[in-house]
Amino acid sequence: MRTEFHFSAQDLALTRFAVSPMQEVVTSLRALARSPVPALHRRWAGQVGERLAAAGLDRGRLAAMVPPEGHLPDFLNPAPAGCTTRLAEELVAITATGPGQVRADLDILAAEAGGRLPAALEPLHRDPVGQLPRLAAEIEAYWELALAPYWARISALLAADVFHRSRQAAEHGSARMLDELHETVRWDGTALRLEQRHCAVNRLNAAAGLLLVPSAFAWPRVLTRVLPPDPPQLVYPARGTAALWEERPGSAARTDALAGVLGRSRARLLAELGSPASTTELARRTGLSPAAVSQHLTALRAAGLTSAHRAGHAVLSARTSVGDSLFDSDGQEFDHGTASGRPAP
C-alpha cells in the first residue's frame, strides 16, 4: 500500500526534527510484544524482561495498549516539542487527553481484536479522566525499569542521527535528506511517498510542516501519526540502531589504562557496566564488598561516568555516554551504519 504526505513550500520550511521518549516507550513495548522479539533487540529484552514481569508490567494497561501489530493509540504519542523533550512533559499531555480521543483509540484496538477490548483497558474506556493518571504512573514505572538505565546510550544514538541528517540537509539539501530517511520513503519533489503502510494518512486539518522523529525501536518500519491540530509525524529507524546493544566490554589494556587514572576498582566497575547492573550484582562479579562498590559508584556518578536508576527495590547503575566513550575502540560511537537496509553514507 502507498500513502503520501503532500508538501507546500511552507510545509518544507517547517519540517523539523524532534526526539520523543514516549515513542521509545511505545516502540520498545511493541518490540517486546512480538514473538520472537526482533533479533536486533533481544539482548536488551533479555535484560529487562524479568524486571518487567516481576512488576506486572508485561500484563497491565500499557502492555494491552501496544499489540505486536496494528493500531498504536495516537494519544500516547503527543507531538514532542524538540530534541530535548522530557518524558514528564509528554505525560502531562497524555493525562490531559480528552475522553473522546482516548475512547476513539481504544475502539480501534477493540475492532482490530475482533470487537472486544482487552479487560485491562475497560476501566480506561469507562473513565478516561480518572484512569489516565494511573496509566501515566504505569508508563513511568516502565520507563524506570526498561529505558532509563539505557537512556544515555539511546539518546546519544538519536542525537547522532539528528546531527547527521541536519548536516546532510545543509550540505545536499532537504530533498536528499528526506529521500534517505528509509528505504520505504521516497521524495518526489512535491510529496513524501511511503510504501507498505497499513493505513492511509493525509494532511486534512493538520498543522503545516512535518515532524521527523528518529527511534531506536521502530526498526524495521516507519510509523506515522496524523492527529490534528498537530503537524504530521514520521517516526523512522535511527542510523546505527544495529549496533545499539553491541557489547562494549573494556579490553584489558583499556581497563589498565583507566586504572592509572581512576584506580583499579573503579576502572573494573566501569568496565562491568556495559550493561546496567545492581550493586549486589557488581559485588558478585568483582569480589568487592557491596559497601565498597557503592562508594566507588558514588565517585563515578559524581564524575559523570555513571548514572543510577531505581528498579523496584534495587538501584541499577549504568554507564553514561561519557563513560561509554572511554571504551569505544574507534572513537566513532554509534556510527556503524543503519538498520534500515541502506549502508551509511
CSV table of C-alpha atoms in Angstrom, one decimal:
chain,number,residue,atom,x,y,z
A,1,MET,CA,0.0,0.0,0.0
A,2,ARG,CA,1.2,3.5,-0.8
A,3,THR,CA,0.4,6.8,1.0
A,4,GLU,CA,1.7,10.3,0.6
A,5,PHE,CA,2.5,13.4,2.6
A,6,HIS,CA,2.0,16.3,0.1
A,7,PHE,CA,4.2,19.3,0.7
A,8,SER,CA,3.8,23.0,0.1
A,9,ALA,CA,6.8,25.4,0.4
A,10,GLN,CA,5.6,26.2,3.9
A,11,ASP,CA,5.5,22.6,4.9
A,12,LEU,CA,9.1,22.1,3.7
A,13,ALA,CA,10.2,25.2,5.6
A,14,LEU,CA,8.5,24.0,8.8
A,15,THR,CA,9.9,20.4,8.7
A,16,ARG,CA,11.9,19.8,11.8
A,17,PHE,CA,13.4,17.0,13.9
A,18,ALA,CA,12.3,16.0,17.4
A,19,VAL,CA,13.1,13.3,20.0
A,20,SER,CA,10.3,11.6,21.8
A,21,PRO,CA,10.8,9.5,24.9
A,22,MET,CA,7.2,8.3,24.6
A,23,GLN,CA,7.9,7.0,21.1
A,24,GLU,CA,10.7,4.9,22.6
A,25,VAL,CA,8.2,3.6,25.3
A,26,VAL,CA,5.6,2.6,22.7
A,27,THR,CA,8.0,1.2,20.1
A,28,SER,CA,10.0,-0.7,22.7
A,29,LEU,CA,6.8,-2.3,24.1
A,30,ARG,CA,5.9,-3.3,20.5
A,31,ALA,CA,9.3,-5.0,20.1
A,32,LEU,CA,8.7,-6.9,23.4
A,33,ALA,CA,5.2,-7.9,22.3
A,34,ARG,CA,6.4,-9.6,19.2
A,35,SER,CA,7.2,-13.3,19.2
A,36,PRO,CA,10.0,-13.7,18.8
A,37,VAL,CA,11.5,-10.4,19.9
A,38,PRO,CA,13.4,-8.9,16.9
A,39,ALA,CA,16.9,-10.1,16.9
A,40,LEU,CA,18.2,-6.5,17.0
A,41,HIS,CA,16.7,-6.0,20.5
A,42,ARG,CA,17.0,-9.5,22.1
A,43,ARG,CA,20.0,-8.6,24.3
A,44,TRP,CA,18.1,-5.7,25.7
A,45,ALA,CA,14.9,-7.7,26.1
A,46,GLY,CA,16.8,-10.4,27.9
A,47,GLN,CA,17.9,-7.9,30.5
A,48,VAL,CA,14.6,-6.1,31.1
A,49,GLY,CA,12.1,-9.0,30.7
A,50,GLU,CA,12.3,-10.4,34.2
A,51,ARG,CA,12.2,-6.9,35.8
A,52,LEU,CA,9.0,-6.1,33.8
A,53,ALA,CA,7.4,-9.4,34.7
A,54,ALA,CA,8.2,-9.0,38.4
A,55,ALA,CA,6.5,-5.6,38.3
A,56,GLY,CA,3.4,-6.9,36.4
A,57,LEU,CA,4.1,-4.5,33.6
A,58,ASP,CA,4.0,-7.3,31.0
A,59,ARG,CA,0.3,-7.7,31.5
A,60,GLY,CA,-1.0,-4.2,32.6
A,61,ARG,CA,-2.9,-1.4,30.8
A,62,LEU,CA,0.2,-0.2,28.9
A,63,ALA,CA,1.1,-3.6,27.5
A,64,ALA,CA,-2.5,-4.2,26.4
A,65,MET,CA,-2.5,-0.9,24.5
A,66,VAL,CA,0.5,-1.9,22.4
A,67,PRO,CA,-0.2,-5.0,20.3
A,68,PRO,CA,2.5,-6.6,18.2
A,69,GLU,CA,0.8,-5.4,15.1
A,70,GLY,CA,-1.9,-2.9,14.1
A,71,HIS,CA,-3.0,0.4,15.6
A,72,LEU,CA,-0.9,2.3,18.1
A,73,PRO,CA,-3.0,4.8,20.2
A,74,ASP,CA,-2.3,8.3,18.9
A,75,PHE,CA,-2.8,9.9,22.3
A,76,LEU,CA,0.2,8.0,23.6
A,77,ASN,CA,2.5,10.0,21.3
A,78,PRO,CA,1.8,13.7,21.6
A,79,ALA,CA,3.9,15.9,19.4
A,80,PRO,CA,7.3,16.4,21.0
A,81,ALA,CA,8.5,20.0,21.4
A,82,GLY,CA,12.0,19.4,20.2
A,83,CYS,CA,15.2,17.3,20.6
A,84,THR,CA,15.3,17.8,24.4
A,85,THR,CA,11.7,16.7,25.2
A,86,ARG,CA,11.4,15.0,28.6
A,87,LEU,CA,9.1,12.2,29.4
A,88,ALA,CA,7.4,14.3,32.1
A,89,GLU,CA,6.3,16.8,29.5
A,90,GLU,CA,4.8,14.1,27.4
A,91,LEU,CA,3.0,12.6,30.4
A,92,VAL,CA,1.4,16.0,31.1
A,93,ALA,CA,0.0,16.0,27.6
A,94,ILE,CA,-1.2,12.4,27.8
A,95,THR,CA,-3.1,12.9,31.1
A,96,ALA,CA,-4.8,16.0,29.5
A,97,THR,CA,-6.1,14.0,26.6
A,98,GLY,CA,-9.9,14.4,26.0
A,99,PRO,CA,-12.1,11.4,26.8
A,100,GLY,CA,-13.3,11.3,23.2
A,101,GLN,CA,-9.8,10.8,21.8
A,102,VAL,CA,-9.0,8.1,24.4
A,103,ARG,CA,-12.1,6.2,23.6
A,104,ALA,CA,-11.6,6.5,19.8
A,105,ASP,CA,-8.2,4.9,20.1
A,106,LEU,CA,-9.4,2.2,22.3
A,107,ASP,CA,-12.4,1.5,19.9
A,108,ILE,CA,-9.9,0.9,17.1
A,109,LEU,CA,-7.9,-1.5,19.3
A,110,ALA,CA,-11.1,-3.4,20.1
A,111,ALA,CA,-12.1,-3.6,16.4
A,112,GLU,CA,-8.8,-5.0,15.5
A,113,ALA,CA,-9.0,-7.5,18.3
A,114,GLY,CA,-12.3,-8.9,17.0
A,115,GLY,CA,-14.7,-6.4,18.6
A,116,ARG,CA,-13.7,-6.9,22.2
A,117,LEU,CA,-11.4,-4.6,24.3
A,118,PRO,CA,-8.9,-6.3,26.5
A,119,ALA,CA,-10.2,-6.4,30.1
A,120,ALA,CA,-7.2,-4.4,31.3
A,121,LEU,CA,-8.4,-1.4,29.2
A,122,GLU,CA,-12.1,-1.5,30.1
A,123,PRO,CA,-11.7,0.9,33.1
A,124,LEU,CA,-9.8,3.4,30.9
A,125,HIS,CA,-12.6,3.3,28.3
A,126,ARG,CA,-15.3,3.9,31.0
A,127,ASP,CA,-13.5,6.6,32.9
A,128,PRO,CA,-10.6,8.2,30.9
A,129,VAL,CA,-10.2,11.2,33.1
A,130,GLY,CA,-9.9,9.1,36.3
A,131,GLN,CA,-7.7,6.4,34.7
A,132,LEU,CA,-5.2,8.5,32.7
A,133,PRO,CA,-3.1,9.4,35.8
A,134,ARG,CA,-2.8,5.7,36.6
A,135,LEU,CA,-1.7,5.0,33.1
A,136,ALA,CA,0.9,7.7,33.4
A,137,ALA,CA,2.2,6.1,36.6
A,138,GLU,CA,2.5,2.8,34.8
A,139,ILE,CA,4.4,4.5,31.9
A,140,GLU,CA,6.8,6.0,34.5
A,141,ALA,CA,7.3,2.6,36.1
A,142,TYR,CA,8.0,1.0,32.7
A,143,TRP,CA,10.4,3.8,31.8
A,144,GLU,CA,12.4,3.3,35.0
A,145,LEU,CA,12.8,-0.4,34.5
A,146,ALA,CA,13.2,-0.7,30.8
A,147,LEU,CA,14.6,2.5,29.3
A,148,ALA,CA,16.0,4.9,31.9
A,149,PRO,CA,19.1,2.8,32.6
A,150,TYR,CA,19.8,2.7,28.9
A,151,TRP,CA,18.8,6.3,28.0
A,152,ALA,CA,22.3,7.7,27.8
A,153,ARG,CA,23.1,5.2,25.0
A,154,ILE,CA,19.7,5.6,23.3
A,155,SER,CA,19.7,9.4,23.4
A,156,ALA,CA,23.2,9.5,22.1
A,157,LEU,CA,22.1,7.4,19.1
A,158,LEU,CA,19.1,9.7,18.4
A,159,ALA,CA,21.2,12.8,18.8
A,160,ALA,CA,23.8,11.4,16.4
A,161,ASP,CA,21.1,10.7,13.8
A,162,VAL,CA,19.6,14.2,14.0
A,163,PHE,CA,23.1,15.7,13.7
A,164,HIS,CA,23.9,13.5,10.6
A,165,ARG,CA,20.6,14.3,8.8
A,166,SER,CA,20.8,18.0,9.7
A,167,ARG,CA,24.3,18.1,8.2
A,168,GLN,CA,23.1,16.2,5.2
A,169,ALA,CA,20.3,18.7,4.6
A,170,ALA,CA,22.8,21.6,5.0
A,171,GLU,CA,25.3,20.1,2.6
A,172,HIS,CA,23.0,18.4,0.0
A,173,GLY,CA,19.5,19.9,0.6
A,174,SER,CA,16.4,18.8,2.3
A,175,ALA,CA,15.3,16.7,-0.7
A,176,ARG,CA,18.2,14.3,-0.3
A,177,MET,CA,17.8,14.2,3.4
A,178,LEU,CA,14.1,13.2,3.0
A,179,ASP,CA,14.8,10.7,0.3
A,180,GLU,CA,17.3,8.9,2.5
A,181,LEU,CA,15.3,8.6,5.7
A,182,HIS,CA,14.3,4.9,5.0
A,183,GLU,CA,14.2,2.5,2.1
A,184,THR,CA,10.4,2.7,2.0
A,185,VAL,CA,10.3,6.5,1.9
A,186,ARG,CA,10.7,8.5,-1.3
A,187,TRP,CA,10.7,12.2,-2.0
A,188,ASP,CA,9.4,13.2,-5.5
A,189,GLY,CA,9.7,17.0,-5.2
A,190,THR,CA,6.1,17.6,-4.1
A,191,ALA,CA,5.3,14.7,-1.8
A,192,LEU,CA,6.9,12.2,0.5
A,193,ARG,CA,5.8,8.7,-0.6
A,194,LEU,CA,5.5,5.9,1.9
A,195,GLU,CA,5.4,2.3,0.8
A,196,GLN,CA,3.8,-0.6,2.7
A,197,ARG,CA,1.7,1.5,5.1
A,198,HIS,CA,-1.1,-0.3,6.9
A,199,CYS,CA,-3.4,2.7,6.8
A,200,ALA,CA,-3.9,5.9,4.8
A,201,VAL,CA,-2.8,9.3,6.2
A,202,ASN,CA,-3.5,12.8,5.0
A,203,ARG,CA,-2.9,16.4,5.9
A,204,LEU,CA,-6.6,17.3,6.4
A,205,ASN,CA,-6.8,19.8,9.3
A,206,ALA,CA,-3.3,19.0,10.4
A,207,ALA,CA,-0.8,21.8,11.1
A,208,ALA,CA,1.8,22.7,8.5
A,209,GLY,CA,5.2,21.1,8.3
A,210,LEU,CA,6.4,17.6,9.2
A,211,LEU,CA,7.9,16.3,12.4
A,212,LEU,CA,10.7,13.8,11.9
A,213,VAL,CA,11.3,11.6,14.9
A,214,PRO,CA,14.2,9.1,14.9
A,215,SER,CA,13.7,6.0,17.0
A,216,ALA,CA,15.9,3.2,18.4
A,217,PHE,CA,13.0,0.7,18.4
A,218,ALA,CA,10.9,1.5,15.3
A,219,TRP,CA,13.1,-0.7,13.0
A,220,PRO,CA,12.3,-2.1,10.5
A,221,ARG,CA,9.4,0.1,9.8
A,222,VAL,CA,8.4,3.8,9.6
A,223,LEU,CA,5.4,4.9,11.6
A,224,THR,CA,3.1,7.8,11.1
A,225,ARG,CA,0.8,9.9,13.3
A,226,VAL,CA,-1.6,12.4,11.9
A,227,LEU,CA,-3.8,13.9,14.7
A,228,PRO,CA,-5.0,17.4,14.0
A,229,PRO,CA,-4.1,20.1,15.0
A,230,ASP,CA,-0.6,18.7,15.4
A,231,PRO,CA,1.7,18.5,12.4
A,232,PRO,CA,2.1,15.0,10.9
A,233,GLN,CA,4.8,12.8,12.5
A,234,LEU,CA,7.1,10.4,10.7
A,235,VAL,CA,8.9,8.0,13.0
A,236,TYR,CA,11.9,6.3,11.4
A,237,PRO,CA,14.7,3.9,12.5
A,238,ALA,CA,17.7,5.9,13.6
A,239,ARG,CA,21.1,5.3,11.9
A,240,GLY,CA,23.3,2.9,13.9
A,241,THR,CA,20.5,1.0,15.6
A,242,ALA,CA,22.1,-2.3,14.5
A,243,ALA,CA,25.0,-1.6,16.9
A,244,LEU,CA,23.0,-0.2,19.8
A,245,TRP,CA,23.1,-3.2,22.0
A,246,GLU,CA,26.6,-4.5,21.0
A,247,GLU,CA,28.7,-5.4,23.9
A,248,ARG,CA,31.3,-2.8,24.8
A,249,PRO,CA,33.5,-4.6,27.2
A,250,GLY,CA,36.7,-2.8,28.0
A,251,SER,CA,39.8,-4.6,26.8
A,252,ALA,CA,42.3,-5.5,29.5
A,253,ALA,CA,44.6,-2.8,28.0
A,254,ARG,CA,41.9,-0.2,28.1
A,255,THR,CA,40.9,-1.1,31.7
A,256,ASP,CA,44.6,-1.0,32.8
A,257,ALA,CA,45.0,2.4,31.2
A,258,LEU,CA,41.9,3.8,33.0
A,259,ALA,CA,43.1,2.2,36.3
A,260,GLY,CA,46.0,4.6,36.2
A,261,VAL,CA,43.5,7.5,36.3
A,262,LEU,CA,40.5,6.1,38.2
A,263,GLY,CA,42.0,3.4,40.3
A,264,ARG,CA,41.8,-0.3,39.5
A,265,SER,CA,38.5,-0.9,41.3
A,266,ARG,CA,36.7,2.0,39.7
A,267,ALA,CA,38.0,1.1,36.3
A,268,ARG,CA,36.9,-2.5,36.7
A,269,LEU,CA,33.4,-1.4,37.8
A,270,LEU,CA,33.1,0.9,34.8
A,271,ALA,CA,34.1,-1.9,32.5
A,272,GLU,CA,31.5,-4.1,34.0
A,273,LEU,CA,28.8,-1.5,33.4
A,274,GLY,CA,28.5,-2.2,29.7
A,275,SER,CA,25.0,-3.4,30.8
A,276,PRO,CA,23.2,-1.9,33.8
A,277,ALA,CA,23.7,-3.8,37.0
A,278,SER,CA,22.8,-3.5,40.7
A,279,THR,CA,25.3,-3.0,43.5
A,280,THR,CA,24.8,-6.6,44.6
A,281,GLU,CA,25.5,-8.0,41.1
A,282,LEU,CA,28.6,-5.9,40.7
A,283,ALA,CA,29.9,-7.0,44.1
A,284,ARG,CA,29.4,-10.6,43.0
A,285,ARG,CA,31.2,-10.1,39.7
A,286,THR,CA,34.2,-8.2,41.1
A,287,GLY,CA,34.7,-9.6,44.5
A,288,LEU,CA,34.4,-6.2,46.1
A,289,SER,CA,32.1,-5.7,49.1
A,290,PRO,CA,28.7,-4.1,48.5
A,291,ALA,CA,29.8,-1.1,50.6
A,292,ALA,CA,33.0,-0.6,48.5
A,293,VAL,CA,31.0,-0.9,45.3
A,294,SER,CA,28.5,1.7,46.5
A,295,GLN,CA,31.3,4.0,47.5
A,296,HIS,CA,33.1,3.7,44.1
A,297,LEU,CA,29.8,4.1,42.2
A,298,THR,CA,29.2,7.4,44.1
A,299,ALA,CA,32.5,8.7,42.9
A,300,LEU,CA,31.9,7.5,39.3
A,301,ARG,CA,28.5,9.1,39.3
A,302,ALA,CA,29.9,12.4,40.6
A,303,ALA,CA,32.3,12.4,37.7
A,304,GLY,CA,29.5,11.9,35.2
A,305,LEU,CA,30.7,8.5,34.1
A,306,THR,CA,27.7,6.5,35.5
A,307,SER,CA,24.0,7.1,36.4
A,308,ALA,CA,21.7,5.5,38.8
A,309,HIS,CA,18.1,4.3,38.2
A,310,ARG,CA,15.6,2.8,40.6
A,311,ALA,CA,14.3,-0.6,39.5
A,312,GLY,CA,11.8,-1.8,42.1
A,313,HIS,CA,13.7,-2.4,45.3
A,314,ALA,CA,17.1,-2.3,43.6
A,315,VAL,CA,19.1,0.6,42.0
A,316,LEU,CA,20.7,-0.1,38.7
A,317,SER,CA,23.9,1.7,37.7
A,318,ALA,CA,24.7,2.3,34.0
A,319,ARG,CA,27.5,3.9,32.1
A,320,THR,CA,26.6,7.4,30.7
A,321,SER,CA,27.6,8.3,27.1
A,322,VAL,CA,30.8,9.8,28.5
A,323,GLY,CA,31.6,6.5,30.3
A,324,ASP,CA,30.7,4.5,27.2
A,325,SER,CA,33.1,6.7,25.1
A,326,LEU,CA,36.0,5.6,27.3
A,327,PHE,CA,35.5,2.0,26.0
A,328,ASP,CA,34.7,2.9,22.4
A,329,SER,CA,37.5,1.4,20.4
A,330,ASP,CA,37.3,3.7,17.3
A,331,GLY,CA,36.1,6.9,18.8
A,332,GLN,CA,33.1,7.0,16.4
A,333,GLU,CA,30.3,6.0,18.8
A,334,PHE,CA,27.0,4.7,17.2
A,335,ASP,CA,28.2,5.4,13.6
A,336,HIS,CA,28.0,1.8,12.5
A,337,GLY,CA,25.7,2.1,9.5
A,338,THR,CA,21.9,1.7,9.7
A,339,ALA,CA,19.4,-0.9,10.4
A,340,SER,CA,17.1,0.3,7.6
A,341,GLY,CA,18.9,-1.8,4.9
A,342,ARG,CA,20.9,1.0,3.4
A,343,PRO,CA,24.6,1.5,4.0
A,344,ALA,CA,25.6,4.6,5.9
A,345,PRO,CA,26.7,7.3,3.6
